[in-house]
Short mmCIF file of C-alpha atoms in Angstrom, two decimals:
data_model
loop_
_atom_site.label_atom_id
_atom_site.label_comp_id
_atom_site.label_asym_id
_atom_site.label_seq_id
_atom_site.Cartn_x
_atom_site.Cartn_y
_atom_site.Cartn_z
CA UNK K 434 -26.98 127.96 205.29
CA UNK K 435 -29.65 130.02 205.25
CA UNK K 436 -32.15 129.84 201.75
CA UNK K 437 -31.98 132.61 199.65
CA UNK K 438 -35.37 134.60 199.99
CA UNK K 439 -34.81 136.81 197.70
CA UNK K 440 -35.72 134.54 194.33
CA UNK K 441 -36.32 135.55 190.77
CA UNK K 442 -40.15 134.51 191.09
CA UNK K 443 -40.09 136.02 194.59
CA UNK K 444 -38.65 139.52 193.24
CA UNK K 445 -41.07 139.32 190.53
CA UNK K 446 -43.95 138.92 192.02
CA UNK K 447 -43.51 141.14 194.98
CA UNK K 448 -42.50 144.01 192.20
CA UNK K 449 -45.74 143.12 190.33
CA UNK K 450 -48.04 143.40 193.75
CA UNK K 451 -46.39 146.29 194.57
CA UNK K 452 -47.31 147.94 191.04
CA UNK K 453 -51.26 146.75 191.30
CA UNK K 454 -51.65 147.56 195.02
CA UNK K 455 -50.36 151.29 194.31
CA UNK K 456 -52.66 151.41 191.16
CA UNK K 457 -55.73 149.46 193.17
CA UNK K 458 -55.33 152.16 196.12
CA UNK K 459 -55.35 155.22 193.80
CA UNK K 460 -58.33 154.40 191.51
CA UNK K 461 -59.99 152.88 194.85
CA UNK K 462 -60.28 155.77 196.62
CA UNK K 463 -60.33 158.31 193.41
CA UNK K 464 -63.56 155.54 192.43
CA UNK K 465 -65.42 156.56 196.05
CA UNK K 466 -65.07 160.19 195.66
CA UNK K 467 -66.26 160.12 192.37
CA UNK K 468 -69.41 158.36 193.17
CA UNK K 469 -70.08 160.93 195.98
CA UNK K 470 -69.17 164.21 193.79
CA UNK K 471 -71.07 162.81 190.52
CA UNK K 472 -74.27 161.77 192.46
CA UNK K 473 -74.61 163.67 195.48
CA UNK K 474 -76.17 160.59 196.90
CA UNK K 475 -75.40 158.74 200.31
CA UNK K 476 -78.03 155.79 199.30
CA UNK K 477 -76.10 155.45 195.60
CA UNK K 478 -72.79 155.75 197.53
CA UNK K 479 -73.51 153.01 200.06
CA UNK K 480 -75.37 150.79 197.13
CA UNK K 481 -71.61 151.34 195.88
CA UNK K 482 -69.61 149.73 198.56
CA UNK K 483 -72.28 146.91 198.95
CA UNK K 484 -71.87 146.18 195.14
CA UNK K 485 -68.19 145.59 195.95
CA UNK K 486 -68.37 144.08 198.87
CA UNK K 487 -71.14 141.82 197.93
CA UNK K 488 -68.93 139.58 195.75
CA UNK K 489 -66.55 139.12 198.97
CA UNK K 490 -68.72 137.05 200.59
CA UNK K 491 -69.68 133.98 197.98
CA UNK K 492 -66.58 134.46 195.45
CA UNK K 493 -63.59 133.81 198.07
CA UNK K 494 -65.36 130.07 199.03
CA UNK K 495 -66.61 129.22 195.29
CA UNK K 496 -63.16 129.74 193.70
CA UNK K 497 -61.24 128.04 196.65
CA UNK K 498 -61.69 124.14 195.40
CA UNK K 499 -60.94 125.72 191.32
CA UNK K 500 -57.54 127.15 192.91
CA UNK K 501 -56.68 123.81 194.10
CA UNK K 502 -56.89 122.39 190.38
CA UNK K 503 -56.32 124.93 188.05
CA UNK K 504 -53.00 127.30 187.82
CA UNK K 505 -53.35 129.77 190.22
CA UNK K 506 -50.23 131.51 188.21
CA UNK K 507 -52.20 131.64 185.36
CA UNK K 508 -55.20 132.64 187.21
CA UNK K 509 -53.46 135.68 188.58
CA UNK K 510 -51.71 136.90 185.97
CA UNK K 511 -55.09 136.57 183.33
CA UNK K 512 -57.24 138.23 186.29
CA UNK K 513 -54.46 141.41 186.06
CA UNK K 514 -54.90 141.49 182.77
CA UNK K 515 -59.10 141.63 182.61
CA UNK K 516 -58.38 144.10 185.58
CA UNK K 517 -56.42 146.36 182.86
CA UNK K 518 -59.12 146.18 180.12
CA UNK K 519 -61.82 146.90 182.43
CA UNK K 520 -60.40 149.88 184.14
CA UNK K 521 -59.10 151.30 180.86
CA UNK K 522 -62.82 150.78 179.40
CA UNK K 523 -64.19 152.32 182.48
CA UNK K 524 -61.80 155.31 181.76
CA UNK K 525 -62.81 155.71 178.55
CA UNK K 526 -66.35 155.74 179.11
CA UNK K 527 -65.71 158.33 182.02
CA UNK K 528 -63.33 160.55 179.51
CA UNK K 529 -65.85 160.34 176.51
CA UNK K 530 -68.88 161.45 178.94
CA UNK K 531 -70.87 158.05 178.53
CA UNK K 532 -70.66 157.29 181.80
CA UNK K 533 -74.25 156.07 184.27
CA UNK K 534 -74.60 154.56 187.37
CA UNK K 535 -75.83 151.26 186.02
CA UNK K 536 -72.38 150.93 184.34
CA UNK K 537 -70.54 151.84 186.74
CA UNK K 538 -72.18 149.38 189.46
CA UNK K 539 -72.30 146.78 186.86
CA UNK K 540 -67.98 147.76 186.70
CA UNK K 541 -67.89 147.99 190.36
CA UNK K 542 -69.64 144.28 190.97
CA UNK K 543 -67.28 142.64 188.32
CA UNK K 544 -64.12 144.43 190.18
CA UNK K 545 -64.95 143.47 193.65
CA UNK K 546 -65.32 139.25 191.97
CA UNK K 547 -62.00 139.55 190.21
CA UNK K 548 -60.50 141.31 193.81
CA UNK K 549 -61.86 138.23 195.57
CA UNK K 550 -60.82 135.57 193.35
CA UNK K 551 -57.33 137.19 192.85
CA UNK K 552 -56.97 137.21 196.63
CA UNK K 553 -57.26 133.81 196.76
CA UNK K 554 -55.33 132.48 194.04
CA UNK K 555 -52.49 135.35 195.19
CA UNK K 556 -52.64 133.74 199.14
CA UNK K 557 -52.52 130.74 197.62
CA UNK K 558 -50.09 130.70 195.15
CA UNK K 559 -47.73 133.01 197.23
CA UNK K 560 -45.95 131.01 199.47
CA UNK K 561 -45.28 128.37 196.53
CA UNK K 562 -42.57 131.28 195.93
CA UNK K 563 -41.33 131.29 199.22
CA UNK K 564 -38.05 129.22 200.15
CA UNK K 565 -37.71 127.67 203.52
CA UNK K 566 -37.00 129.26 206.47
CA UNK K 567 -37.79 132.01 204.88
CA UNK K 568 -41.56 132.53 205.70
CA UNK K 569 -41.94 134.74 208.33
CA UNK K 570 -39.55 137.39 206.79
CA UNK K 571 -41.88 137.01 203.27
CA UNK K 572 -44.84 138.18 205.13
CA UNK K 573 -43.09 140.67 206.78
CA UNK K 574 -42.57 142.56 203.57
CA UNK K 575 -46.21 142.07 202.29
CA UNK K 576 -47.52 142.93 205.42
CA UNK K 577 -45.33 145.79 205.02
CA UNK K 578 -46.98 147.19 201.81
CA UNK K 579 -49.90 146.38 202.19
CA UNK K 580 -49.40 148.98 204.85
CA UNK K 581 -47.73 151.41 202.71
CA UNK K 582 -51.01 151.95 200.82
CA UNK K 583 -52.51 154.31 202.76
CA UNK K 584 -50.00 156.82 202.15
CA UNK K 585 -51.40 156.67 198.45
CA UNK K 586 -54.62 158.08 199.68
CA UNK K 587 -53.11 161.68 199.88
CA UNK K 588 -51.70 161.43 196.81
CA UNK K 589 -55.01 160.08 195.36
CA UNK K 590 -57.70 162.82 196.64
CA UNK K 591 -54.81 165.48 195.53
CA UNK K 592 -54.90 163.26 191.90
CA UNK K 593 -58.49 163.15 191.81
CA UNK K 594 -59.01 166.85 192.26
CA UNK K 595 -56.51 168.28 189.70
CA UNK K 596 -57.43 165.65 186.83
CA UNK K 597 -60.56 163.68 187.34
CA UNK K 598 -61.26 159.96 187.63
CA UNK K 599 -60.79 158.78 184.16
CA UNK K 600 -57.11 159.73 183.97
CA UNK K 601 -56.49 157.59 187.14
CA UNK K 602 -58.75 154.81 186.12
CA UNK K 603 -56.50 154.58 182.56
CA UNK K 604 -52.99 155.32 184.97
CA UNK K 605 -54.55 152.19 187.20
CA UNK K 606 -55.04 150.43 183.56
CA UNK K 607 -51.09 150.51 182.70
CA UNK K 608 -50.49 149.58 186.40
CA UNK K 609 -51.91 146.24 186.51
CA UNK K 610 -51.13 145.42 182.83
CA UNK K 611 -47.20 146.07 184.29
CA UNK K 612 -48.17 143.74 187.22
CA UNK K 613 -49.52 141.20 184.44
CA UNK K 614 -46.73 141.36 182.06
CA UNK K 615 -44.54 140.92 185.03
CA UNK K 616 -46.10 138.09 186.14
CA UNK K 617 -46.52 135.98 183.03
CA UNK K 618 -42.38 135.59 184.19
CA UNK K 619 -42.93 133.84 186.95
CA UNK K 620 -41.82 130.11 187.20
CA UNK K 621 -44.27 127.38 186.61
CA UNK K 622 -43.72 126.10 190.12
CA UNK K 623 -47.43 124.15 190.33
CA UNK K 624 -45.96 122.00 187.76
CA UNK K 625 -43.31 120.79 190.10
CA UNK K 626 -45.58 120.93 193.55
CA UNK K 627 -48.11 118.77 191.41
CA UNK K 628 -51.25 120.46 192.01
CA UNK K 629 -54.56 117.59 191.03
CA UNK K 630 -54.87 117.49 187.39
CA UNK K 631 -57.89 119.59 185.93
CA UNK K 632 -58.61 117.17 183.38
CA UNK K 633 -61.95 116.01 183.22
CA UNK K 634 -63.11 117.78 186.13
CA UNK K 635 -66.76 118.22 186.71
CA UNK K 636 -69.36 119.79 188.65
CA UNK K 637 -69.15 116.40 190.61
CA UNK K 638 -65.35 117.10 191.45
CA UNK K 639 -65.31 120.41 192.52
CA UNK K 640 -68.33 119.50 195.16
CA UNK K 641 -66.28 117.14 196.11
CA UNK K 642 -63.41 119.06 196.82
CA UNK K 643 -65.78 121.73 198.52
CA UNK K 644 -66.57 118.70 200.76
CA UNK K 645 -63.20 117.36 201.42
CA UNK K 646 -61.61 121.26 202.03
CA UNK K 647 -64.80 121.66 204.61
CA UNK K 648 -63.55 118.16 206.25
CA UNK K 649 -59.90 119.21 206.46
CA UNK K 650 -60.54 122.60 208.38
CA UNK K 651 -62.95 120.51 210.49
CA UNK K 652 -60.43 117.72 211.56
CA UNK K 653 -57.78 120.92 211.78
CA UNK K 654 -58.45 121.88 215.23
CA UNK K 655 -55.90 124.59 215.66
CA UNK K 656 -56.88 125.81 212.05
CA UNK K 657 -60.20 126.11 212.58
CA UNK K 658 -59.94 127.87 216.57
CA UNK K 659 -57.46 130.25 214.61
CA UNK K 660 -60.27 130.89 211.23
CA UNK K 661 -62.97 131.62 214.36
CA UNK K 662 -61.13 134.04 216.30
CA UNK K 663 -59.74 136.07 212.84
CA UNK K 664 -63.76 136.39 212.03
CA UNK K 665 -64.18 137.61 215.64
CA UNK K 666 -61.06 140.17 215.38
CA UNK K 667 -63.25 141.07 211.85
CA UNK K 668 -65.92 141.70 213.53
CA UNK K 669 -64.99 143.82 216.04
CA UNK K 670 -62.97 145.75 213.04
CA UNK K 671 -66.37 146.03 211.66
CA UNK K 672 -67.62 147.84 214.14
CA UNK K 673 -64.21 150.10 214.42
CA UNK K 674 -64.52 150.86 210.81
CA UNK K 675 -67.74 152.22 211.11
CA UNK K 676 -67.60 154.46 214.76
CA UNK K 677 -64.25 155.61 214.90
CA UNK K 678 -64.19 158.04 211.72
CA UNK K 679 -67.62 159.55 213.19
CA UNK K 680 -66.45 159.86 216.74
CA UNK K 681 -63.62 162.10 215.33
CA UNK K 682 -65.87 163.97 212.85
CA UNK K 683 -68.60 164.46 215.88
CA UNK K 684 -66.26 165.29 218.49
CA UNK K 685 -63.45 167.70 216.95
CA UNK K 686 -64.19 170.40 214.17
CA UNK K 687 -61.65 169.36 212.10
CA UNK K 688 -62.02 165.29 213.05
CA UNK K 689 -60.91 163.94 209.78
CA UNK K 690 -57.98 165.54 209.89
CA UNK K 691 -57.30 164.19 213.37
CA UNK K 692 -58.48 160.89 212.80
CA UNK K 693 -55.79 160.45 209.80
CA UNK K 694 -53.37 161.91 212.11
CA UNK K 695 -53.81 159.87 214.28
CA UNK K 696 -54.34 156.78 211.74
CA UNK K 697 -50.71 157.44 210.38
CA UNK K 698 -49.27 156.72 213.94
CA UNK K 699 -50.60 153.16 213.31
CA UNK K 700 -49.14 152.80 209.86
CA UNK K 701 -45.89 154.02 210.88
CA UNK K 702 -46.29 150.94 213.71
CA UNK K 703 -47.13 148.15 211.11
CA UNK K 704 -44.56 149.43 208.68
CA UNK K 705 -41.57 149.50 212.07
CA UNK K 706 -43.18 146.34 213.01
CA UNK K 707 -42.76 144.81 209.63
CA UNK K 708 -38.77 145.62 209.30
CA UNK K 709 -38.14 144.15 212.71
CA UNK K 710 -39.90 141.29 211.69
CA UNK K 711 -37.50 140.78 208.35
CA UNK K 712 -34.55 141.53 210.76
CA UNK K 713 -35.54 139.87 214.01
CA UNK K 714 -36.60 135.94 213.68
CA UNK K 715 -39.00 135.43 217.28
CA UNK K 716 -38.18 132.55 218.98
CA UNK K 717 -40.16 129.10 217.67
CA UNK K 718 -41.46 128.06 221.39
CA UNK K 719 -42.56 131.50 222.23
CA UNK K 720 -44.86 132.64 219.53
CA UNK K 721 -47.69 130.76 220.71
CA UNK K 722 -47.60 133.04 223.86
CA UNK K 723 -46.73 136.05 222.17
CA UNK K 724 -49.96 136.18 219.74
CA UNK K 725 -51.50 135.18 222.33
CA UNK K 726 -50.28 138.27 224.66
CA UNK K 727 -50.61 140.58 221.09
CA UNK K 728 -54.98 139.44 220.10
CA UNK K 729 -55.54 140.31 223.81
CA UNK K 730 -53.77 143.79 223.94
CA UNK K 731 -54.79 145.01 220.93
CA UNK K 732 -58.23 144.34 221.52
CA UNK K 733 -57.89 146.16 225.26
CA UNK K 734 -56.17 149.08 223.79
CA UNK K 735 -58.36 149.56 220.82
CA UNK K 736 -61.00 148.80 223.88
CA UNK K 737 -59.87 152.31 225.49
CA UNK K 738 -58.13 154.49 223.70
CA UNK K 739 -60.79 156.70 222.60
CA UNK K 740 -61.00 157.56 226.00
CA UNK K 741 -57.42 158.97 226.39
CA UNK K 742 -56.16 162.40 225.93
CA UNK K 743 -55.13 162.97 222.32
CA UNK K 744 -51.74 162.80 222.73
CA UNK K 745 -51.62 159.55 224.52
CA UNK K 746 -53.73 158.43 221.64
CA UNK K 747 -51.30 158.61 219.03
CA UNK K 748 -48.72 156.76 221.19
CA UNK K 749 -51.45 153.92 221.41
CA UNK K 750 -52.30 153.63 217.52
CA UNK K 751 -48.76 153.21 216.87
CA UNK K 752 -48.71 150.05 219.55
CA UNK K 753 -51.99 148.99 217.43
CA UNK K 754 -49.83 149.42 214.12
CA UNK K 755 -46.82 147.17 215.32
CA UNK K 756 -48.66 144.60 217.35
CA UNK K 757 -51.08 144.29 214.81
CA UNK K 758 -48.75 143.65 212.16
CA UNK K 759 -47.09 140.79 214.74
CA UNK K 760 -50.67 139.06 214.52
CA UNK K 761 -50.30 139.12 211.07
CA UNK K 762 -46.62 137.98 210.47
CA UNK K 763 -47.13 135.27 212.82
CA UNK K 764 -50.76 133.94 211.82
CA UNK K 765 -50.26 133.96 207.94
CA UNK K 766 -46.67 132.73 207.92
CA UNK K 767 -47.39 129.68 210.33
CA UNK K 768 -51.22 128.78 208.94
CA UNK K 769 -49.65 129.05 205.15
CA UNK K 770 -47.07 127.32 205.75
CA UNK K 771 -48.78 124.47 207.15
CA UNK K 772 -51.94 124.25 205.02
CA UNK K 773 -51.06 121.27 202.61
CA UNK K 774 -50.78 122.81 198.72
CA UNK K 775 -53.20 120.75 197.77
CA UNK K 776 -56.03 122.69 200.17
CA UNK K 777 -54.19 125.42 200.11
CA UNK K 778 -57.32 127.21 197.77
CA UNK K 779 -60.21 125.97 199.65
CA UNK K 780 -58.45 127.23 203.21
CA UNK K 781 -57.75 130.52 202.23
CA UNK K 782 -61.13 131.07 200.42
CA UNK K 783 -63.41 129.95 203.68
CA UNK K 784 -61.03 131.94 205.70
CA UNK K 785 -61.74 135.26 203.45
CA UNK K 786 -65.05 134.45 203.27
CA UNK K 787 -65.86 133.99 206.70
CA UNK K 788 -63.63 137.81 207.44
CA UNK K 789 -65.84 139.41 204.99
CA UNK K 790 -68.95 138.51 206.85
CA UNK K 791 -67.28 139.34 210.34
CA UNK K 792 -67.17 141.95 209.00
CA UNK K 793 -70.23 142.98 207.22
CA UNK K 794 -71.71 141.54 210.50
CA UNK K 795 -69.53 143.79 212.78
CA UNK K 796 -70.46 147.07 210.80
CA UNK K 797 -74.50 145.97 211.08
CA UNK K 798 -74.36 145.62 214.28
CA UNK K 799 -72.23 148.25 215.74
CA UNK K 800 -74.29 150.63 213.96
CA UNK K 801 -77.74 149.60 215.47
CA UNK K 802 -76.11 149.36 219.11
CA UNK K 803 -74.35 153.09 218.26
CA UNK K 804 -78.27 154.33 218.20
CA UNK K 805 -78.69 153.61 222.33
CA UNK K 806 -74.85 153.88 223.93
CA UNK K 807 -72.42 156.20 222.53
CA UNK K 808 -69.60 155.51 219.59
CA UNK K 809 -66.72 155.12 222.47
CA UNK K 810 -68.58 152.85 224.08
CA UNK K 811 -69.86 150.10 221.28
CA UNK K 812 -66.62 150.07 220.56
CA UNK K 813 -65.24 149.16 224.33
CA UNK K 814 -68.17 146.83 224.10
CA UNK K 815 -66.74 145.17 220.84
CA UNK K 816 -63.03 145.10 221.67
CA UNK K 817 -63.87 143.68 224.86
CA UNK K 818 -65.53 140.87 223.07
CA UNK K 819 -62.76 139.97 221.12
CA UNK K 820 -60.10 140.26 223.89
CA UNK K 821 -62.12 137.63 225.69
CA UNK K 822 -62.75 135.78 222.63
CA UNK K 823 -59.13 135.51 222.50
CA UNK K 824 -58.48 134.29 225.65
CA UNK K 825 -61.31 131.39 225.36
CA UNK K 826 -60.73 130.44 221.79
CA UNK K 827 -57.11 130.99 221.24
CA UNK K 828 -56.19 130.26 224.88
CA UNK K 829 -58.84 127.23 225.23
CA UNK K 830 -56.86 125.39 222.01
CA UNK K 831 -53.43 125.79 222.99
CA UNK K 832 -52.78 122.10 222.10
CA UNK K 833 -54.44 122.22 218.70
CA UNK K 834 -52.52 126.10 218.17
CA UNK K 835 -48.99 125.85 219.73
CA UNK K 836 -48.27 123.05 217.27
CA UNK K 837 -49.13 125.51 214.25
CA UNK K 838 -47.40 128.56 215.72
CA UNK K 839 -44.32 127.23 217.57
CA UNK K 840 -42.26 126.70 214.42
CA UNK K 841 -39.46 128.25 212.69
CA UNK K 842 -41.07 129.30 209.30
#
């Protein structure tokens, strides 16, 4: 018989990420507007999104050997709950007029730590809730809203515009206190998987756990080919994050508009993509060959398809939306599912970490190369990269890989 997937703990926590990614998305975006309108500033703006992306780059791989010994339920759930006081204090400051930059990147800075610690403890603790068999149609949903969060963007510049930022930051308070509250419900399941007792532990333990988490994603072959290539695909996001919306805006008078046209085409493919994969189970022996097929057409699509007509364009974000959400479904369900618990932590942190500078990396550089070809073209350039990547590092470890991804999960 087939497990029930559907769990108390696994109900409650997808209700409670649901809550805090809606919140998160809102304030998010409300928070980036706010810091253009209030300052008028490009440098402040940008010294923004580098104080919150700063902490994405040391935090993920520092707290990956402390979510191997401490509760990562308790972790979460106390990280909501700071998340609540700070954004309700940061509304209040906002609402009473006492607001400064210097408080604001200070806020920004301690948001973008807890962000990165909570994604690793969440990864981590995750598919503890998961029953057997029952993987692939688990990350199907979260793939699914994660997705679903762009449609809050609408709602949020609409939000922003008829009430300000500090209602929304206070809203985004009462969301992740919810998510919290929620949370605190969850079963104790570490107790029972036996995570390493954090008694006694010392600065002397948790470099040794650093040590023996960098040893097991050495001696994991397949692990570490599949880590590479995701900082590659990061990489060449990088550089897709930081052309694409400019092509659009250079090319069309009204490019925004168009470039979130076409953008929904791709959301509407990840969300399609993520009911057929709750529905549809692929079949164990093929999915080796079928990410393999999906990292090098994405990457050839995304190569081109600033080149096509804007019509065809739309038809090719949506097969970006579902076969990037197969990349997804397949990759996370068979790497967490295999990662032992007990490295669970230190996997998932190195494996954020090492995104977040593909694609800090990515951006950097597709912006310098932008200066001498055109936009379209750095990104062929980058795309292309990857697709080969793909082929050499994906398609060169096919014995370390298949092993991984050829399992019913």
């Amino acid at each position: 018989m087939q497990n029930k997937l559907w769990t108390k703990d696994f109900t409650t926590i997808t209700l409670g990420s649901v809550v805090s990614m809606m919140g998160n998305s809102i304030a998010g975006f409300a928070m980036s507007l706010f810091v253009l309108d209030y300052m008028e500033s490009t440098l402040l703006y940008a010294i923004y999104i580098f104080l919150y992306t700063l902490p994405q780059i040391a935090a993920p791989i520092i707290s990956g050997p402390l979510m191997d010994r401490f509760s990562r339920r308790r972790t979460i759930y106390t990280l909501d709950f700071c998340s609540a006081l700070l954004y309700l204090a940061l509304g209040a400051l906002i609402f009473f007029d006492a607001f400064n930059f210097g408080v604001f990147a200070l806020a920004t800075f301690i948001i973008g730590t807890i962000n990165s610690v909570y994604m690793v403890a969440f990864e981590s603790f995750y598919p503890l809730l998961i029953t057997e068999g029952n993987y692939s149609k688990a990350y199907s949903i979260s793939g699914t809203l994660q997705t679903m969060t762009f449609f809050m963007l609408p709602l949020a510049t609409v939000a922003y515009n008829a009430f300000g930022l500090a209602p929304l930051l206070m809203v985004n308070s009462v969301f992740f206190l919810i998510a919290a509250v929620c949370e605190t419900r969850i079963s104790d399941v570490e107790a029972v998987t036996k995570i390493p007792s954090a008694a006694s532990y010392s600065a002397k333990s948790y470099f040794t756990d650093m040590k023996d988490g960098i040893k097991y994603l050495a001696g994991e072959k397949g692990l570490l080919a599949v880590t590479v290539y995701f900082m590659v695909i990061s990489f060449a996001g990088g550089c897709s994050q930081v052309v694409t919306l400019p092509w659009f805006k250079e090319s069309f008078s009204n490019g925004e508009y168009l470039y979130m046209f076409v953008s929904i085409f791709s959301v509407i493919g990840r969300s399609l993509g993520g009911l057929i994969h709750y529905k549809v189970q692929l079949p164990a022996n093929k999915k080796f060959g079928i990410a393999l097929f999906v990292y090098v057409s994405i990457a050839l699509v995304e190569a081109f398809y600033l080149y096509t007509p804007f019509g065809i364009m739309h038809a090719l974000s949506f097969m970006i939306g579902i076969l990037g959400v197969t990349s997804y479904n397949i990759r996370v369900s068979a790497t967490q599912s295999y990662v032992p618990n007990h490295v669970k932590g230190r996997f998932n942190g190195a494996f954020f970490m090492l995104n977040t500078v593909g694609t800090l990396s990515g951006e950097l550089v597709s912006g310098v190369l932008s200066e001498f070809i055109s936009m379209r073209a750095t990104l062929m350039v980058f795309m292309l990269f990857s697709a080969l990547c793909a082929l050499l590092i994906i398609g060169g470890n096919k014995k370390h890989i298949a092993p991984i991804y050829n399992r019913n999960v």
